């Protein structure tokens, strides 16, 4: 490619004003070449920075990239550290990629495809066998994964699923005003529904201590719940049969007292069959349940019964 020399009196690359036989040996010509290269880099950076979205998970200040078109539904994913919250999100998207479907909604896109893809890749079987589960969410992060779903009436609904560190929820469950529990407080104040994770593996190891931690979190969750729906998820439920029966019974009884409409479901990321209900059905059913509670049809059909309805032009436009 030919570059114009930085010396305005020079005719390079046709001939060099400084007498260089090879114009590339000239300082003025080389300077012009470097300047043009730098300008191209700046143009690319400018273009990249002006893109409306990057595909990465959204921070609070970036939620406007979704909220501009409608009011999204925020689902708070609640649970202690290592309860399987991020792994659940990874499995959910993996199932959608493989053709999994919601009951009343169809997948219509996402503004966080890069973040979803990173989670998806962690669940792929490695060459050495097994999978590498997603890294724990850093304690200082609060991020959101986005799904655009269309209902049967073809209306677009934006869904945001939170992904924050379990440590924040543990602190919040002990003291809702803890200075380090700000992320958990924000989720609780702004979410439309909640998924409460119960770690079966932790119940096996720590028994009653783990049970009490879950009940503390559930107690805080119901504090100002209002009518927001909650579903309790027994994660790593392929090991649920090893949890002490009395602990299971006591936990279920108390949770059912906490929440007016108690709903629970078992999920796992390890398949024993194909399809496996715990993996292939229940992971999607978690969100299905909440969506069915959030998007409840308002009002009832209006039926007008009148012998003179055929004579009245307005009554011909009744709702059936």
CSV table of C-alpha atoms in Angstrom, one decimal:
chain,number,residue,atom,x,y,z
A,1,UNK,CA,0.0,0.0,0.0
A,2,UNK,CA,1.3,3.5,-0.9
A,3,UNK,CA,1.5,6.1,1.9
A,4,UNK,CA,1.7,9.9,1.5
A,5,UNK,CA,4.9,11.3,2.9
A,6,UNK,CA,4.7,13.6,5.9
A,7,UNK,CA,6.7,16.2,4.0
A,8,UNK,CA,4.1,18.1,1.9
A,9,UNK,CA,6.7,19.1,-0.7
A,10,UNK,CA,7.7,15.4,-1.3
A,11,UNK,CA,6.2,13.3,-4.2
A,12,UNK,CA,6.9,10.0,-2.5
A,13,UNK,CA,6.4,7.2,-3.2
A,14,UNK,CA,7.1,8.4,-6.8
A,15,UNK,CA,10.3,10.1,-5.8
A,16,UNK,CA,11.9,11.1,-2.5
A,17,UNK,CA,12.4,14.8,-1.8
A,18,UNK,CA,15.4,13.8,0.4
A,19,UNK,CA,17.1,11.9,-2.4
A,20,UNK,CA,16.6,8.4,-1.0
A,21,UNK,CA,16.5,5.8,-3.8
A,22,UNK,CA,14.2,3.6,-1.7
A,23,UNK,CA,11.5,5.8,-0.2
A,24,UNK,CA,11.1,3.4,2.8
A,25,UNK,CA,14.5,4.5,4.0
A,26,UNK,CA,13.3,8.0,4.4
A,27,UNK,CA,12.5,9.2,7.9
A,28,UNK,CA,9.6,11.4,6.7
A,29,UNK,CA,8.0,8.6,4.7
A,30,UNK,CA,8.4,6.1,7.6
A,31,UNK,CA,6.8,8.6,9.9
A,32,UNK,CA,3.7,8.9,7.6
A,33,UNK,CA,3.4,5.1,7.4
A,34,UNK,CA,3.5,4.8,11.2
A,35,UNK,CA,0.9,7.5,11.7
A,36,UNK,CA,-1.5,5.9,9.3
A,37,UNK,CA,-1.1,2.6,11.1
A,38,UNK,CA,-1.8,4.2,14.4
A,39,UNK,CA,-4.9,5.9,13.0
A,40,UNK,CA,-6.3,2.6,11.9
A,41,UNK,CA,-5.8,1.1,15.4
A,42,UNK,CA,-7.5,4.1,16.9
A,43,UNK,CA,-10.4,3.7,14.5
A,44,UNK,CA,-10.9,0.1,15.4
A,45,UNK,CA,-10.8,0.9,19.1
A,46,UNK,CA,-13.3,3.6,18.7
A,47,UNK,CA,-15.6,1.3,16.7
A,48,UNK,CA,-15.3,-1.4,19.4
A,49,UNK,CA,-16.1,1.0,22.2
A,50,UNK,CA,-19.2,2.3,20.5
A,51,UNK,CA,-20.8,-1.2,20.2
A,52,UNK,CA,-24.1,-1.3,22.2
A,53,UNK,CA,-23.2,-4.6,23.9
A,54,UNK,CA,-20.2,-7.0,24.3
A,55,UNK,CA,-22.0,-10.3,25.1
A,56,UNK,CA,-20.4,-10.4,28.6
A,57,UNK,CA,-22.5,-10.6,31.8
A,58,UNK,CA,-24.2,-7.3,32.7
A,59,UNK,CA,-23.3,-5.1,35.7
A,60,UNK,CA,-26.0,-3.0,37.4
A,61,UNK,CA,-25.0,0.1,35.5
A,62,UNK,CA,-25.4,-1.8,32.2
A,63,UNK,CA,-28.9,-3.0,32.8
A,64,UNK,CA,-30.2,-0.2,30.6
A,65,UNK,CA,-29.1,-2.3,27.6
A,66,UNK,CA,-32.0,-4.5,28.4
A,67,UNK,CA,-34.5,-2.2,30.2
A,68,UNK,CA,-34.8,0.2,27.3
A,69,UNK,CA,-37.4,-2.0,25.5
A,70,UNK,CA,-39.4,-3.3,28.4
A,71,UNK,CA,-39.3,-4.0,32.1
A,72,UNK,CA,-37.3,-7.1,32.6
A,73,UNK,CA,-38.0,-9.8,35.1
A,74,UNK,CA,-35.1,-10.3,37.6
A,75,UNK,CA,-34.8,-13.7,39.2
A,76,UNK,CA,-32.6,-13.8,42.3
A,77,UNK,CA,-30.5,-17.0,42.5
A,78,UNK,CA,-29.9,-17.4,46.2
A,79,UNK,CA,-27.7,-19.8,48.1
A,80,UNK,CA,-24.4,-20.3,50.0
A,81,UNK,CA,-21.0,-20.6,48.4
A,82,UNK,CA,-20.6,-23.8,46.3
A,83,UNK,CA,-24.3,-24.6,46.4
A,84,UNK,CA,-24.4,-25.0,42.7
A,85,UNK,CA,-25.9,-21.7,41.6
A,86,UNK,CA,-23.5,-20.9,38.8
A,87,UNK,CA,-23.4,-24.5,37.7
A,88,UNK,CA,-27.2,-24.5,37.4
A,89,UNK,CA,-27.0,-21.5,35.1
A,90,UNK,CA,-24.4,-23.3,33.0
A,91,UNK,CA,-26.6,-26.4,32.7
A,92,UNK,CA,-29.7,-24.3,31.9
A,93,UNK,CA,-28.0,-22.8,28.9
A,94,UNK,CA,-26.5,-26.1,27.8
A,95,UNK,CA,-29.9,-27.6,27.7
A,96,UNK,CA,-31.3,-24.7,25.7
A,97,UNK,CA,-28.5,-25.1,23.2
A,98,UNK,CA,-29.3,-28.8,22.9
A,99,UNK,CA,-33.0,-28.1,22.1
A,100,UNK,CA,-34.5,-27.9,25.6
A,101,UNK,CA,-37.7,-25.9,25.7
A,102,UNK,CA,-39.7,-24.0,28.2
A,103,UNK,CA,-43.4,-24.9,28.5
A,104,UNK,CA,-44.9,-21.6,27.5
A,105,UNK,CA,-41.9,-19.7,26.1
A,106,UNK,CA,-39.5,-20.0,23.3
A,107,UNK,CA,-35.9,-18.8,23.3
A,108,UNK,CA,-35.5,-15.6,21.3
A,109,UNK,CA,-31.9,-14.5,22.0
A,110,UNK,CA,-29.5,-13.1,24.7
A,111,UNK,CA,-27.4,-10.0,25.2
A,112,UNK,CA,-24.9,-12.0,27.3
A,113,UNK,CA,-23.9,-14.7,24.8
A,114,UNK,CA,-20.2,-14.5,25.7
A,115,UNK,CA,-20.9,-15.1,29.4
A,116,UNK,CA,-23.3,-18.0,28.7
A,117,UNK,CA,-20.8,-19.5,26.3
A,118,UNK,CA,-18.0,-19.5,29.0
A,119,UNK,CA,-20.3,-21.3,31.4
A,120,UNK,CA,-21.4,-23.8,28.7
A,121,UNK,CA,-17.7,-24.7,27.9
A,122,UNK,CA,-17.0,-25.5,31.6
A,123,UNK,CA,-19.5,-28.4,31.4
A,124,UNK,CA,-18.0,-30.0,28.3
A,125,UNK,CA,-16.3,-33.3,28.9
A,126,UNK,CA,-12.5,-32.8,28.9
A,127,UNK,CA,-10.0,-35.0,27.2
A,128,UNK,CA,-8.9,-36.5,30.5
A,129,UNK,CA,-12.6,-37.3,31.3
A,130,UNK,CA,-15.0,-35.5,33.6
A,131,UNK,CA,-16.0,-31.8,33.5
A,132,UNK,CA,-14.6,-28.7,35.0
A,133,UNK,CA,-17.3,-26.8,36.9
A,134,UNK,CA,-17.5,-23.0,36.7
A,135,UNK,CA,-15.3,-21.1,39.0
A,136,UNK,CA,-16.9,-19.6,42.0
A,137,UNK,CA,-18.3,-16.1,41.4
A,138,UNK,CA,-15.9,-13.5,42.9
A,139,UNK,CA,-17.2,-12.0,46.1
A,140,UNK,CA,-17.1,-8.4,44.8
A,141,UNK,CA,-19.0,-9.1,41.6
A,142,UNK,CA,-22.7,-8.7,40.9
A,143,UNK,CA,-23.6,-9.7,37.4
A,144,UNK,CA,-26.6,-10.7,35.4
A,145,UNK,CA,-27.2,-13.2,32.6
A,146,UNK,CA,-29.9,-12.4,30.1
A,147,UNK,CA,-32.5,-14.4,28.2
A,148,UNK,CA,-35.0,-13.1,25.8
A,149,UNK,CA,-38.1,-15.3,25.7
A,150,UNK,CA,-41.3,-15.1,23.6
A,151,UNK,CA,-44.6,-16.2,24.9
A,152,UNK,CA,-47.3,-17.9,22.9
A,153,UNK,CA,-48.7,-14.6,21.9
A,154,UNK,CA,-45.3,-13.7,20.4
A,155,UNK,CA,-44.7,-11.1,23.1
A,156,UNK,CA,-41.0,-10.6,24.0
A,157,UNK,CA,-40.0,-10.9,27.7
A,158,UNK,CA,-36.6,-10.1,29.0
A,159,UNK,CA,-35.3,-12.3,31.9
A,160,UNK,CA,-32.3,-11.5,34.0
A,161,UNK,CA,-30.8,-14.2,36.3
A,162,UNK,CA,-28.4,-13.0,39.0
A,163,UNK,CA,-25.0,-14.5,39.6
A,164,UNK,CA,-23.3,-13.3,42.8
A,165,UNK,CA,-21.1,-14.9,45.4
A,166,UNK,CA,-22.7,-17.1,48.0
A,167,UNK,CA,-20.6,-15.5,50.7
A,168,UNK,CA,-22.7,-12.3,50.3
A,169,UNK,CA,-25.9,-14.3,50.9
A,170,UNK,CA,-24.4,-16.0,54.0
A,171,UNK,CA,-23.5,-12.6,55.5
A,172,UNK,CA,-27.0,-11.3,54.6
A,173,UNK,CA,-28.6,-14.3,56.2
A,174,UNK,CA,-26.8,-13.5,59.5
A,175,UNK,CA,-27.2,-9.7,59.4
A,176,UNK,CA,-29.2,-8.1,56.6
A,177,UNK,CA,-27.4,-4.8,57.2
A,178,UNK,CA,-23.9,-6.2,57.0
A,179,UNK,CA,-21.7,-3.8,55.0
A,180,UNK,CA,-20.3,-6.7,52.9
A,181,UNK,CA,-23.8,-8.0,52.0
A,182,UNK,CA,-24.7,-5.1,49.7
A,183,UNK,CA,-25.0,-7.3,46.6
A,184,UNK,CA,-27.4,-9.7,48.3
A,185,UNK,CA,-29.5,-6.8,49.6
A,186,UNK,CA,-29.7,-5.3,46.1
A,187,UNK,CA,-30.9,-8.7,44.7
A,188,UNK,CA,-33.5,-9.1,47.4
A,189,UNK,CA,-34.9,-5.6,47.0
A,190,UNK,CA,-35.1,-5.8,43.2
A,191,UNK,CA,-35.9,-9.4,42.2
A,192,UNK,CA,-39.3,-10.5,41.0
A,193,UNK,CA,-38.8,-14.1,42.1
A,194,UNK,CA,-36.2,-16.3,43.8
A,195,UNK,CA,-34.5,-19.7,43.5
A,196,UNK,CA,-33.3,-20.9,46.9
A,197,UNK,CA,-30.5,-23.5,46.6
A,198,UNK,CA,-30.1,-26.3,49.1
A,199,UNK,CA,-26.7,-28.1,48.8
A,200,UNK,CA,-27.3,-31.8,49.4
A,201,UNK,CA,-23.6,-32.5,49.7
A,202,UNK,CA,-23.3,-29.9,52.4
A,203,UNK,CA,-26.2,-31.4,54.3
A,204,UNK,CA,-24.3,-34.8,54.2
A,205,UNK,CA,-21.1,-33.3,55.5
A,206,UNK,CA,-22.2,-30.6,58.0
A,207,UNK,CA,-25.7,-32.1,58.9
A,208,UNK,CA,-27.6,-29.8,61.3
A,209,UNK,CA,-25.2,-26.9,60.8
A,210,UNK,CA,-25.9,-26.9,57.1
A,211,UNK,CA,-29.6,-27.2,57.8
A,212,UNK,CA,-29.5,-24.2,60.1
A,213,UNK,CA,-27.7,-22.1,57.6
A,214,UNK,CA,-30.4,-22.8,55.0
A,215,UNK,CA,-33.2,-22.0,57.4
A,216,UNK,CA,-31.4,-18.7,58.3
A,217,UNK,CA,-31.3,-17.8,54.6
A,218,UNK,CA,-34.9,-18.8,54.1
A,219,UNK,CA,-36.0,-16.8,57.2
A,220,UNK,CA,-34.4,-13.7,55.7
A,221,UNK,CA,-35.9,-14.4,52.3
A,222,UNK,CA,-39.4,-14.4,53.7
A,223,UNK,CA,-38.9,-11.3,55.8
A,224,UNK,CA,-40.4,-8.9,53.2
A,225,UNK,CA,-41.2,-11.4,50.5
A,226,UNK,CA,-44.7,-10.1,49.7
A,227,UNK,CA,-46.2,-12.1,46.8
A,228,UNK,CA,-42.9,-12.9,45.1
A,229,UNK,CA,-42.7,-16.6,44.2
A,230,UNK,CA,-39.9,-18.8,45.6
A,231,UNK,CA,-38.8,-22.3,44.4
A,232,UNK,CA,-36.5,-24.4,46.6
A,233,UNK,CA,-33.9,-26.3,44.6
A,234,UNK,CA,-32.2,-29.4,46.0
A,235,UNK,CA,-28.9,-29.2,44.1
A,236,UNK,CA,-26.5,-32.2,43.8
A,237,UNK,CA,-29.7,-34.3,44.4
A,238,UNK,CA,-28.0,-37.4,43.0
A,239,UNK,CA,-26.6,-37.6,46.6
A,240,UNK,CA,-29.9,-36.7,48.4
A,241,UNK,CA,-30.5,-40.3,49.5
A,242,UNK,CA,-27.4,-40.0,51.7
A,243,UNK,CA,-28.8,-37.0,53.7
A,244,UNK,CA,-30.1,-38.0,57.1
A,245,UNK,CA,-33.9,-38.6,56.8
A,246,UNK,CA,-34.7,-36.6,60.0
A,247,UNK,CA,-32.8,-33.6,58.6
A,248,UNK,CA,-34.7,-33.8,55.3
A,249,UNK,CA,-38.0,-34.1,57.1
A,250,UNK,CA,-37.3,-31.2,59.5
A,251,UNK,CA,-36.0,-29.0,56.7
A,252,UNK,CA,-39.0,-29.6,54.5
A,253,UNK,CA,-41.5,-29.0,57.3
A,254,UNK,CA,-39.9,-25.6,58.3
A,255,UNK,CA,-39.6,-24.4,54.7
A,256,UNK,CA,-43.2,-25.2,54.0
A,257,UNK,CA,-44.2,-23.1,57.0
A,258,UNK,CA,-42.0,-20.2,55.8
A,259,UNK,CA,-43.5,-19.9,52.3
A,260,UNK,CA,-47.3,-19.9,51.7
A,261,UNK,CA,-46.8,-21.7,48.4
A,262,UNK,CA,-44.0,-24.2,49.0
A,263,UNK,CA,-42.5,-25.5,45.8
A,264,UNK,CA,-39.4,-27.8,45.6
A,265,UNK,CA,-37.5,-29.6,42.9
A,266,UNK,CA,-34.5,-31.9,42.7
A,267,UNK,CA,-31.8,-31.1,40.2
A,268,UNK,CA,-28.4,-32.6,39.3
A,269,UNK,CA,-25.7,-32.3,36.6
A,270,UNK,CA,-24.8,-36.0,36.5
A,271,UNK,CA,-26.9,-38.2,34.2
A,272,UNK,CA,-27.6,-41.8,35.0
A,273,UNK,CA,-30.0,-42.2,32.1
A,274,UNK,CA,-30.6,-40.3,28.9
A,275,UNK,CA,-32.8,-38.4,29.3
A,276,UNK,CA,-32.4,-38.1,33.0
A,277,UNK,CA,-35.3,-36.3,34.8
A,278,UNK,CA,-33.1,-34.6,37.4
A,279,UNK,CA,-30.8,-33.2,34.7
A,280,UNK,CA,-32.7,-32.8,31.4
A,281,UNK,CA,-36.1,-32.0,32.7
A,282,UNK,CA,-35.9,-30.5,36.1
A,283,UNK,CA,-33.2,-27.9,35.4
A,284,UNK,CA,-35.5,-26.2,32.9
A,285,UNK,CA,-38.6,-26.8,35.1
A,286,UNK,CA,-37.1,-24.6,37.8
A,287,UNK,CA,-37.5,-21.5,35.5
A,288,UNK,CA,-40.7,-22.9,34.1
A,289,UNK,CA,-42.3,-22.8,37.5
A,290,UNK,CA,-41.3,-19.2,38.2
A,291,UNK,CA,-42.4,-18.0,34.8
A,292,UNK,CA,-45.8,-19.6,35.3
A,293,UNK,CA,-46.1,-17.6,38.6
A,294,UNK,CA,-44.8,-14.3,37.3
A,295,UNK,CA,-46.7,-14.1,34.1
A,296,UNK,CA,-50.2,-14.9,35.4
A,297,UNK,CA,-53.1,-13.8,33.1
A,298,UNK,CA,-54.8,-10.8,34.7
A,299,UNK,CA,-58.6,-10.7,34.8
A,300,UNK,CA,-61.2,-13.1,33.5
A,301,UNK,CA,-63.1,-13.5,30.3
A,302,UNK,CA,-66.2,-11.2,30.0
A,303,UNK,CA,-69.3,-13.0,28.8
A,304,UNK,CA,-72.4,-10.9,28.1
A,305,UNK,CA,-75.7,-12.8,28.1
A,306,UNK,CA,-78.6,-10.8,26.6
A,307,UNK,CA,-81.5,-11.7,24.5
A,308,UNK,CA,-81.2,-8.5,22.6
A,309,UNK,CA,-77.4,-8.8,21.9
A,310,UNK,CA,-77.9,-9.3,18.2
A,311,UNK,CA,-79.8,-6.0,18.0
A,312,UNK,CA,-77.2,-4.0,19.8
A,313,UNK,CA,-74.2,-3.1,17.6
A,314,UNK,CA,-71.9,-2.6,20.7
A,315,UNK,CA,-72.7,-6.0,22.2
A,316,UNK,CA,-71.6,-7.7,19.0
A,317,UNK,CA,-68.0,-6.9,20.0
A,318,UNK,CA,-68.2,-8.9,23.3
A,319,UNK,CA,-65.2,-10.8,24.7
A,320,UNK,CA,-65.6,-14.6,24.5
